[in-house]
Coordinates of C-alpha atoms in Angstrom, one line a residue:
Chain A
M23 CA 0.0 0.1 0.1
K24 CA 1.3 3.5 -0.8
I25 CA 1.1 6.3 1.4
S26 CA -1.2 8.3 -1.2
D27 CA -3.6 5.2 -0.9
V28 CA -3.7 5.9 3.0
F29 CA -3.8 9.6 2.5
G30 CA -6.6 9.6 0.4
D31 CA -8.8 7.2 2.5
P32 CA -7.2 6.3 5.8
P33 CA -8.6 2.9 7.2
V34 CA -10.7 2.9 10.2
G35 CA -9.0 1.3 13.3
K36 CA -5.6 1.4 11.4
K37 CA -3.4 -1.6 11.7
S38 CA -0.1 -2.5 10.0
P39 CA 2.1 -5.3 9.2
L40 CA 4.9 -2.9 9.6
P41 CA 7.2 -3.6 12.6
K42 CA 7.1 -1.4 15.7
P43 CA 9.7 0.9 16.8
V44 CA 12.8 -0.7 18.5
S45 CA 14.7 1.5 21.1
T46 CA 18.1 2.8 20.5
G47 CA 18.8 2.5 24.1
W48 CA 20.7 6.1 24.1
T49 CA 20.6 8.3 27.2
K50 CA 18.2 11.2 27.5
K51 CA 21.0 13.6 27.4
F52 CA 22.4 12.3 24.0
I53 CA 18.9 12.1 22.5
D54 CA 18.2 15.5 23.9
E55 CA 21.4 17.1 22.2
L56 CA 21.0 15.1 18.9
A57 CA 17.3 16.4 18.6
S58 CA 18.4 19.9 18.9
K59 CA 21.2 19.5 16.5
M60 CA 18.9 17.8 13.8
A61 CA 16.2 20.8 14.4
A62 CA 19.2 23.2 13.2
E63 CA 20.4 20.8 10.5
V64 CA 16.8 21.0 8.7
G65 CA 16.5 24.5 9.4
Y66 CA 13.6 24.2 12.1
R67 CA 13.3 27.3 14.1
S68 CA 11.3 26.9 17.5
G69 CA 7.7 28.0 17.4
E70 CA 7.4 27.6 13.6
A71 CA 5.2 25.2 12.2
L72 CA 6.2 21.6 11.7
E73 CA 4.5 20.5 8.5
P74 CA 6.8 22.2 5.9
I75 CA 9.9 20.4 7.8
V76 CA 7.9 16.7 7.3
N77 CA 7.0 17.8 3.9
E78 CA 10.8 18.5 3.4
L79 CA 11.9 15.2 4.8
G80 CA 9.2 13.1 2.5
G81 CA 6.6 12.9 4.7
K82 CA 2.8 14.1 4.9
V83 CA 0.8 15.1 7.9
F84 CA -2.9 14.1 8.0
T85 CA -5.4 15.3 10.4
G86 CA -8.4 13.0 10.4
T87 CA -11.3 12.2 12.5
V88 CA -11.0 9.8 15.5
P89 CA -11.9 6.4 13.6
E90 CA -9.7 7.3 10.8
T91 CA -6.7 8.0 13.0
G92 CA -7.2 6.1 16.2
S93 CA -7.7 8.1 19.4
T94 CA -3.7 9.2 19.4
G95 CA -2.6 9.1 15.6
Y96 CA 0.0 6.9 14.3
L97 CA 3.1 7.3 12.2
E98 CA 3.9 4.7 9.1
V99 CA 7.3 4.8 7.6
E100 CA 7.0 2.8 4.2
E101 CA 9.8 0.9 2.2
G102 CA 11.5 3.6 0.2
G103 CA 11.2 6.3 3.3
E104 CA 8.0 8.1 2.6
F105 CA 6.1 8.4 5.7
L106 CA 2.8 9.7 7.1
I107 CA 2.2 11.2 10.3
A108 CA -1.6 11.0 11.1
L109 CA -2.8 13.2 14.0
S110 CA -6.2 13.0 16.0
P111 CA -8.2 16.4 15.9
I112 CA -8.9 16.2 19.5
P113 CA -5.7 17.2 21.3
G114 CA -5.4 20.7 19.4
T115 CA -2.7 22.6 17.9
Y116 CA -0.2 22.9 20.9
R117 CA -0.2 18.9 21.7
N118 CA -0.4 18.0 18.3
N119 CA 2.8 20.0 17.3
F120 CA 4.5 17.8 20.1
T121 CA 3.0 14.8 18.8
I122 CA 4.4 15.8 15.3
A123 CA 7.9 16.1 16.7
H124 CA 7.4 12.8 18.7
E125 CA 6.9 11.1 15.4
L126 CA 9.8 12.7 14.1
G127 CA 11.7 11.2 16.8
H128 CA 10.6 8.0 15.8
Y129 CA 11.4 8.6 12.0
F130 CA 15.1 9.7 13.0
L131 CA 15.9 7.5 15.7
H132 CA 14.1 4.3 15.1
S133 CA 13.6 4.6 11.2
K134 CA 17.0 6.1 10.7
L135 CA 15.5 8.7 8.4
G136 CA 13.6 6.3 6.5
E137 CA 15.8 3.5 6.3
K138 CA 13.7 1.0 8.3
P139 CA 9.9 0.8 7.6
L140 CA 7.8 0.7 10.6
F141 CA 4.5 1.7 12.3
A142 CA 4.1 3.5 15.6
T143 CA 0.9 4.1 17.6
R144 CA 2.1 5.9 20.7
Q145 CA 1.5 2.8 22.8
A146 CA 2.7 4.0 26.1
G147 CA 5.2 2.4 28.6
D148 CA 7.8 1.5 26.3
R149 CA 11.2 2.8 25.9
A150 CA 11.0 3.8 22.2
E151 CA 8.1 6.0 23.0
W152 CA 10.1 8.0 25.7
E153 CA 13.0 8.0 23.5
A154 CA 10.7 9.7 20.8
N155 CA 9.5 12.1 23.8
W156 CA 12.7 13.1 24.6
F157 CA 13.7 13.8 20.9
A158 CA 10.6 15.7 20.6
A159 CA 11.4 18.2 23.8
G160 CA 15.1 18.7 22.2
F161 CA 13.9 19.2 18.7
L162 CA 11.1 21.9 19.6
M163 CA 12.9 23.5 22.7
P164 CA 16.7 23.3 22.4
A165 CA 18.0 23.6 25.8
E166 CA 20.0 26.8 25.9
E167 CA 17.7 28.9 23.8
F168 CA 15.0 27.5 26.2
V169 CA 16.8 28.8 29.3
E170 CA 17.0 32.1 27.7
E171 CA 13.2 32.2 26.7
W172 CA 12.2 31.3 30.2
K173 CA 14.2 34.0 31.8
K174 CA 12.7 36.5 29.4
A175 CA 9.3 35.3 30.1
D176 CA 9.8 35.9 33.7
G177 CA 7.5 33.2 35.1
S178 CA 4.9 33.7 32.7
I179 CA 4.0 30.2 31.0
G180 CA 1.3 31.9 28.8
R181 CA 4.3 33.8 27.1
L182 CA 6.1 30.5 26.7
I183 CA 2.9 29.0 25.0
N184 CA 2.7 31.5 22.6
R185 CA 6.5 31.6 21.9
Y186 CA 6.8 27.7 21.4
Q187 CA 3.1 26.9 20.3
L188 CA 3.4 24.2 22.8
S189 CA 1.1 23.0 25.7
G190 CA 1.7 24.6 29.3
G191 CA 2.4 21.0 30.2
A192 CA 5.2 20.4 27.5
I193 CA 7.0 23.7 28.8
E194 CA 6.6 22.6 32.6
I195 CA 8.1 19.4 32.0
R196 CA 11.0 20.8 29.7
K197 CA 12.1 23.1 32.6
K198 CA 12.1 20.4 34.9
T199 CA 14.2 18.0 32.5
L200 CA 16.8 20.7 32.1
E201 CA 17.1 21.5 35.5
E202 CA 17.7 17.7 36.1
L203 CA 20.2 17.8 33.5
G204 CA 21.8 20.6 35.4
Y205 CA 20.9 23.7 33.5
R206 CA 20.1 26.8 35.8
F207 CA 17.0 28.9 35.4
G208 CA 18.3 31.9 37.3
Chain B
M18 CA -7.4 26.8 39.2
R19 CA -5.6 24.8 36.5
F20 CA -6.0 21.1 35.7
P21 CA -2.6 19.3 35.0
E22 CA -1.6 18.0 31.9
S23 CA 0.7 15.2 33.5
I24 CA 1.0 13.7 36.9
S25 CA 3.2 11.7 39.0
R26 CA 3.3 7.9 38.8
K27 CA 2.0 7.7 42.4
E28 CA -1.1 9.8 41.3
Y29 CA -1.1 7.8 37.9
E30 CA -1.3 4.5 40.1
Q31 CA -4.2 6.2 42.3
I32 CA -6.2 7.1 39.2
T33 CA -6.0 3.7 37.4
Q34 CA -7.1 1.8 40.2
R35 CA -9.9 -0.8 39.5
S36 CA -12.7 0.7 41.8
L37 CA -16.5 0.8 42.0
R38 CA -18.1 4.1 43.3
L39 CA -21.7 5.1 44.3
F40 CA -23.0 8.6 43.5
L41 CA -25.6 10.0 45.4
S42 CA -27.0 13.3 44.5
V43 CA -29.5 15.7 46.4
D44 CA -30.9 18.7 44.8
I45 CA -33.6 21.6 45.7
V46 CA -36.7 21.3 43.8
N47 CA -37.7 24.3 42.0
S48 CA -34.7 26.1 43.1
T49 CA -34.8 28.9 40.4
A50 CA -38.6 29.8 41.2
L51 CA -37.9 29.5 45.1
K52 CA -34.9 32.1 44.7
E53 CA -37.2 34.6 43.0
E54 CA -40.0 34.3 45.5
Y55 CA -37.5 34.4 48.2
R56 CA -36.3 37.5 46.9
E57 CA -39.8 39.1 46.3
K58 CA -40.9 38.4 49.9
G59 CA -37.2 39.7 51.3
Q60 CA -36.1 36.7 52.7
S61 CA -32.7 35.3 52.6
W62 CA -31.7 32.5 50.3
L63 CA -28.4 32.5 51.2
E64 CA -29.2 31.2 54.5
I65 CA -31.3 28.2 52.9
A66 CA -28.2 27.6 50.6
H67 CA -25.8 27.8 53.3
S68 CA -27.8 25.3 55.7
F69 CA -28.3 22.9 52.4
Y70 CA -24.4 23.0 51.7
T71 CA -23.5 22.3 55.3
K72 CA -26.5 20.8 57.1
F73 CA -27.4 18.2 54.7
P74 CA -23.8 16.9 54.7
S75 CA -23.8 16.5 58.6
M76 CA -27.0 14.9 58.5
L77 CA -25.8 12.3 56.0
A78 CA -22.8 11.9 58.0
S79 CA -24.7 11.5 61.3
A80 CA -26.9 8.9 59.5
L81 CA -23.8 7.1 58.4
D82 CA -21.9 7.0 61.7
P83 CA -20.6 3.5 62.1
N84 CA -23.3 1.7 64.1
P85 CA -22.5 -2.1 64.3
R86 CA -26.1 -3.1 64.2
M87 CA -26.9 -1.5 61.1
F88 CA -23.8 -1.9 58.8
V89 CA -21.1 -4.5 58.1
S90 CA -18.7 -1.8 57.1
T91 CA -19.4 1.7 56.4
P92 CA -17.3 3.2 53.5
E93 CA -16.5 7.0 53.6
V94 CA -19.3 9.3 51.7
N95 CA -17.5 12.3 51.0
P96 CA -18.9 15.3 49.1
W97 CA -17.6 15.5 45.3
K98 CA -19.3 18.3 43.9
A99 CA -21.5 21.2 44.4
I100 CA -23.3 22.6 41.3
G101 CA -25.8 25.4 42.1
D102 CA -28.3 23.7 44.5
E103 CA -27.3 20.1 43.9
L104 CA -24.8 18.2 45.9
V105 CA -23.1 15.2 44.7
F106 CA -21.6 12.8 47.1
V107 CA -19.5 9.9 46.3
A108 CA -18.5 6.6 48.1
R109 CA -16.0 4.0 46.9
I110 CA -17.6 0.5 47.4
E111 CA -15.5 -2.2 48.4
V112 CA -18.5 -4.9 49.2
M113 CA -21.6 -5.0 47.3
D114 CA -23.9 -5.2 50.4
E115 CA -23.1 -2.2 51.4
I116 CA -24.7 -0.5 48.6
P117 CA -28.5 -0.8 49.7
R118 CA -27.5 0.4 53.0
L119 CA -26.0 3.5 51.8
V120 CA -28.8 4.3 49.2
D121 CA -31.3 3.7 52.2
A122 CA -29.6 6.0 54.4
F123 CA -29.4 8.6 51.9
R124 CA -33.3 8.1 51.3
S125 CA -33.8 8.6 55.2
V126 CA -31.8 11.7 55.2
S127 CA -33.4 13.2 52.4
N128 CA -37.0 12.6 53.8
R129 CA -35.6 14.1 57.1
W130 CA -34.5 17.2 55.2
N131 CA -38.0 17.5 53.7
R132 CA -39.8 16.9 57.1
D133 CA -37.6 19.7 58.6
Y134 CA -38.1 22.1 55.8
E135 CA -41.3 21.5 54.3
K136 CA -42.8 24.5 56.1
S137 CA -40.2 26.7 54.4
E138 CA -41.2 25.0 50.9
V139 CA -37.4 24.0 50.1
V140 CA -37.6 20.4 49.6
V141 CA -35.2 18.1 48.0
K142 CA -35.0 15.3 45.5
A143 CA -32.6 12.4 45.1
A144 CA -30.8 10.5 42.4
A145 CA -28.2 8.0 42.6
W146 CA -25.9 5.9 40.2
L147 CA -22.8 3.3 40.2
A148 CA -19.9 3.8 38.2
G149 CA -17.1 1.4 37.6
F150 CA -13.5 2.6 37.0
P151 CA -11.3 2.6 34.9
V152 CA -12.6 1.0 32.0
A153 CA -16.1 2.5 31.4
N154 CA -15.5 5.6 33.5
S155 CA -12.3 7.4 34.5
V156 CA -10.6 9.2 37.5
I157 CA -9.1 12.2 36.1
P158 CA -6.4 14.6 38.0
G159 CA -8.2 17.3 39.4
D160 CA -7.6 21.0 40.1
A161 CA -5.0 20.3 42.7
P162 CA -2.7 17.6 43.6
E163 CA -4.2 14.7 45.3
R164 CA -7.8 15.8 43.9
F165 CA -9.5 14.1 41.8
D166 CA -12.3 14.3 39.3
F167 CA -14.7 11.6 37.4
T168 CA -15.8 11.3 34.0
G169 CA -17.5 8.7 31.8
S170 CA -20.7 7.2 30.4
S171 CA -22.1 6.1 33.6
I172 CA -21.6 9.8 35.3
D173 CA -23.2 11.3 32.3
I174 CA -26.1 9.2 32.4
G175 CA -26.4 9.7 36.2
F176 CA -26.7 13.4 35.9
R177 CA -29.1 13.1 32.9
L178 CA -31.2 10.8 35.2
C179 CA -31.6 13.8 37.9
R180 CA -34.4 15.4 35.7
F181 CA -36.8 12.5 36.2
S182 CA -36.3 12.9 40.0
S183 CA -38.9 14.3 42.5
P184 CA -39.4 14.4 46.3
R185 CA -41.0 10.9 46.0
R186 CA -38.9 9.4 43.0
F187 CA -35.7 8.6 44.1
V188 CA -34.2 8.0 40.5
I189 CA -31.5 5.4 40.4
S190 CA -29.3 4.1 37.3
A191 CA -30.0 0.7 35.7
E192 CA -26.4 -0.8 37.2
L193 CA -27.7 0.5 40.6
A194 CA -31.3 -1.3 40.1
Y195 CA -29.3 -4.1 38.9
A196 CA -27.2 -4.4 42.0
L197 CA -30.0 -4.1 44.6
T198 CA -32.0 -6.8 42.7
T199 CA -29.1 -9.2 42.5
L200 CA -28.5 -8.5 46.3
E201 CA -32.1 -9.3 46.9
A202 CA -32.0 -6.3 49.1
E203 CA -35.1 -5.2 51.1
L204 CA -34.9 -2.1 49.2
A205 CA -35.5 -3.8 46.0
G206 CA -39.2 -4.2 47.2
D207 CA -39.4 -0.2 46.9
L208 CA -38.4 -0.4 43.3
R209 CA -40.7 1.3 40.8
Y210 CA -40.4 1.6 36.9
L211 CA -41.0 4.8 35.3
G212 CA -40.3 3.4 31.8
R213 CA -38.0 3.7 29.0
E214 CA -37.0 7.5 28.4
P215 CA -34.8 8.9 25.9
M216 CA -31.5 9.8 26.8
K217 CA -29.9 12.5 24.4
G218 CA -26.1 12.3 23.6
V219 CA -25.7 8.7 25.6
L220 CA -25.6 5.4 24.7
R221 CA -26.3 6.5 20.8
G222 CA -29.5 8.1 21.8
R223 CA -30.8 4.7 22.8
S224 CA -33.8 4.7 25.1
Y225 CA -32.9 4.1 28.8
P226 CA -35.0 2.3 31.6
V227 CA -35.7 4.4 34.4
F228 CA -36.1 2.9 37.7
W229 CA -36.9 4.5 41.2
I230 CA -36.9 3.9 44.8
D231 CA -40.2 5.1 46.4
M232 CA -38.9 7.7 48.9
F233 CA -42.7 7.4 50.5
A234 CA -42.2 3.6 51.2
S235 CA -40.1 4.8 54.3
P236 CA -40.9 5.6 57.8
D237 CA -40.9 9.1 59.1
L238 CA -42.1 10.8 56.2
P239 CA -43.0 14.7 55.6
A240 CA -46.6 15.9 55.9
F241 CA -47.0 16.3 52.0
A242 CA -45.8 12.6 51.6
K243 CA -48.5 11.4 54.2
I244 CA -51.1 13.3 52.3
E245 CA -50.2 11.8 49.1
L246 CA -50.5 8.4 50.3
L247 CA -53.9 8.8 51.8
E248 CA -55.1 10.5 48.7
E249 CA -53.8 7.3 46.9
R250 CA -55.8 5.3 49.2
V251 CA -59.1 7.2 47.8
T252 CA -58.1 6.7 44.2
G253 CA -56.3 3.4 44.6
A254 CA -53.9 4.7 42.0
S255 CA -50.4 4.1 43.5
P256 CA -47.2 3.2 41.5
K257 CA -46.7 -0.6 41.4
P258 CA -43.7 -2.4 42.7
V259 CA -41.8 -3.9 39.9
K260 CA -40.8 -7.9 40.2
P261 CA -37.3 -7.9 41.5
A262 CA -36.2 -11.1 39.8
E263 CA -37.6 -10.0 36.5
T264 CA -36.1 -6.6 36.8
R265 CA -32.8 -8.3 37.0
E266 CA -33.1 -10.5 34.2
F267 CA -34.3 -7.6 32.1
L268 CA -31.5 -5.3 33.3
R269 CA -28.8 -8.1 32.7
E270 CA -29.8 -8.4 29.0
W271 CA -30.4 -4.9 28.8
I272 CA -27.1 -3.7 29.9
A273 CA -25.3 -6.7 27.8
S274 CA -27.1 -4.9 24.9
T275 CA -25.2 -1.6 25.1
G276 CA -22.4 -3.3 23.8
G277 CA -20.0 -2.3 26.6
G278 CA -21.3 1.3 26.7
I279 CA -22.3 0.5 30.3
S280 CA -21.3 -2.8 32.1
L281 CA -22.8 -4.7 34.9
P282 CA -21.1 -3.7 38.0
F283 CA -18.9 -5.9 40.3
P284 CA -16.7 -5.3 43.6
P285 CA -13.0 -4.3 42.8
G286 CA -11.3 -6.4 45.6
K287 CA -12.8 -9.5 47.0
A288 CA -14.4 -11.6 44.1
D289 CA -18.2 -12.4 45.0
P290 CA -20.0 -14.7 42.7
R291 CA -22.9 -12.5 42.6
F292 CA -21.2 -10.0 40.5
P293 CA -18.7 -11.9 38.2
I294 CA -15.9 -9.6 36.3
P295 CA -17.3 -9.2 32.9
E296 CA -15.4 -11.2 29.9
N297 CA -12.5 -9.2 28.4
Y298 CA -12.4 -6.9 31.2
D299 CA -8.6 -7.6 31.8
E300 CA -8.1 -6.6 28.0
Q301 CA -10.3 -3.6 28.2
E302 CA -8.6 -2.4 31.2
A303 CA -5.0 -2.9 29.7
A304 CA -6.0 -0.6 26.8
K305 CA -7.4 1.8 29.1
L306 CA -4.1 2.1 31.2
S307 CA -1.9 2.5 28.2
E308 CA -4.5 5.5 27.4
F309 CA -3.8 6.9 30.7
E310 CA -0.3 6.4 30.6
R311 CA 0.2 8.1 27.2
E312 CA -2.3 11.0 28.2
F313 CA -1.2 11.8 31.8
L314 CA 1.9 10.4 32.9
S315 CA 5.1 12.9 32.4
E316 CA 8.1 10.7 33.0
S317 CA 8.6 6.9 33.0
G318 CA 10.8 5.0 35.2
I319 CA 13.6 5.6 33.2
E320 CA 16.2 7.8 34.7
S321 CA 17.9 10.4 32.5
N322 CA 21.4 8.4 32.6
D323 CA 20.0 5.2 32.1
G324 CA 21.3 3.9 28.6
T325 CA 24.4 3.8 26.6
D326 CA 25.7 6.6 24.2
P327 CA 26.6 5.1 20.9
D328 CA 30.0 4.5 19.7
E329 CA 29.5 5.7 16.1
D330 CA 29.1 9.2 15.1
V331 CA 25.5 9.5 15.0
F332 CA 25.3 13.1 14.4
T333 CA 27.7 13.0 11.3
D334 CA 25.3 9.9 10.0
F335 CA 22.1 11.5 10.3
T336 CA 23.5 14.6 8.6
N337 CA 24.7 12.5 5.6
R338 CA 21.3 11.1 5.4
L339 CA 19.8 14.2 5.5
K340 CA 21.5 15.6 2.2
P341 CA 19.4 15.7 -0.9
P342 CA 20.2 12.4 -3.2
K343 CA 22.6 13.7 -6.0
K344 CA 20.5 14.5 -9.3
E345 CA 20.9 12.2 -12.0
P346 CA 23.4 13.5 -14.5

């Protein structure tokens, strides 16, 4: 099946014979830094739309109804490297931006930029899912820049939500993670 | 007030626990019109509202005070929500036999309130429903740490059922009527049937069987109830009790026909052969837990320094892969 087929008419309760992502086993810090470097490499600037980046990499973003995408969406990387990120409309733009970056995490880390076909459904509790989350955070909110933005926002989560186009939860977790990694916020 | 997007592992474990809860609602009848009347007469509605919010919970606590003669065990009944002139209480059920005792106590307390306040025309009506967690309904993080909220189809239905209640009709949900009849509780003898009623927006618009407990089939009634019963003796027209065994059979089949929209209640801990765990429950629960984990859990058990960094230069490798393929000459 080609992505164009899927894109035109996504099947209900999507299932796929493609393999699930297999974790790299790399540390959180390494994945975080790698993601920030990759963001710079593909020319992504935080707060901007992610879809052009996905398209540039040979992928498509599809927002369908829940029966089409499942409750949380999925990523499908086909033989040949084309990929589709299907999103549920329910979480809204902020959380979906994080999800797109999460799926890019699978695309980079677990598919090796399209080399390995896979199908990921955001099944929780698996290390590969956490790795994709770490990648997403590093890709969307590079550490040094985030610390500066946090200081400038002077405690206003609302300002950071506007700046990064991400949910308050994602921003708070980013701060906590960076504190754990040794960054200081003033 | 802010609802959290993510929670700790400890809170996650609390909210995903298997549990059964009984919700008990009490509502002031005609409160909008009454408020207007009070205002016109220059009387204080605030005083009524204040008494309702403070006295009703005290009356309930007093009625539920552990009494070895009455109760095998008494679960805690806590206020969950105050919505305008409605109070909703919630109790975690461990043993199914606690249910009829709690419902009966709630009926007595509502009748007592009505006895005390009928002269002021501030009478209440009650409703109750059961909700099983975490499959059909969910506990969700509330507006403060260690505070939780509830959502799900049984709860939506419960709130919709309230509109069928009156000072006489203590409306209960199908799962609760099923539990009372299965327990062969004395209270099941006071069950009446209103009939099928349309329920907008729940169970795909399927009509819902509305059962109620007769508030007046209880001792120590308010005067208006006694008068109504006397009048019934004149007319001979009183609401008929249902047949408990037939009611149970009907509800078991009806609940099954909802295709999992709602399911038969069972106790979360110690197994009770009268209330077996539905088939496929473990599978549904695993799927639900995974959903919770994805939605709410901020961090897994993986520490930042867990893992091994790669020997090869991943950055260079990835960067090379990013380079556009050379064009065919």
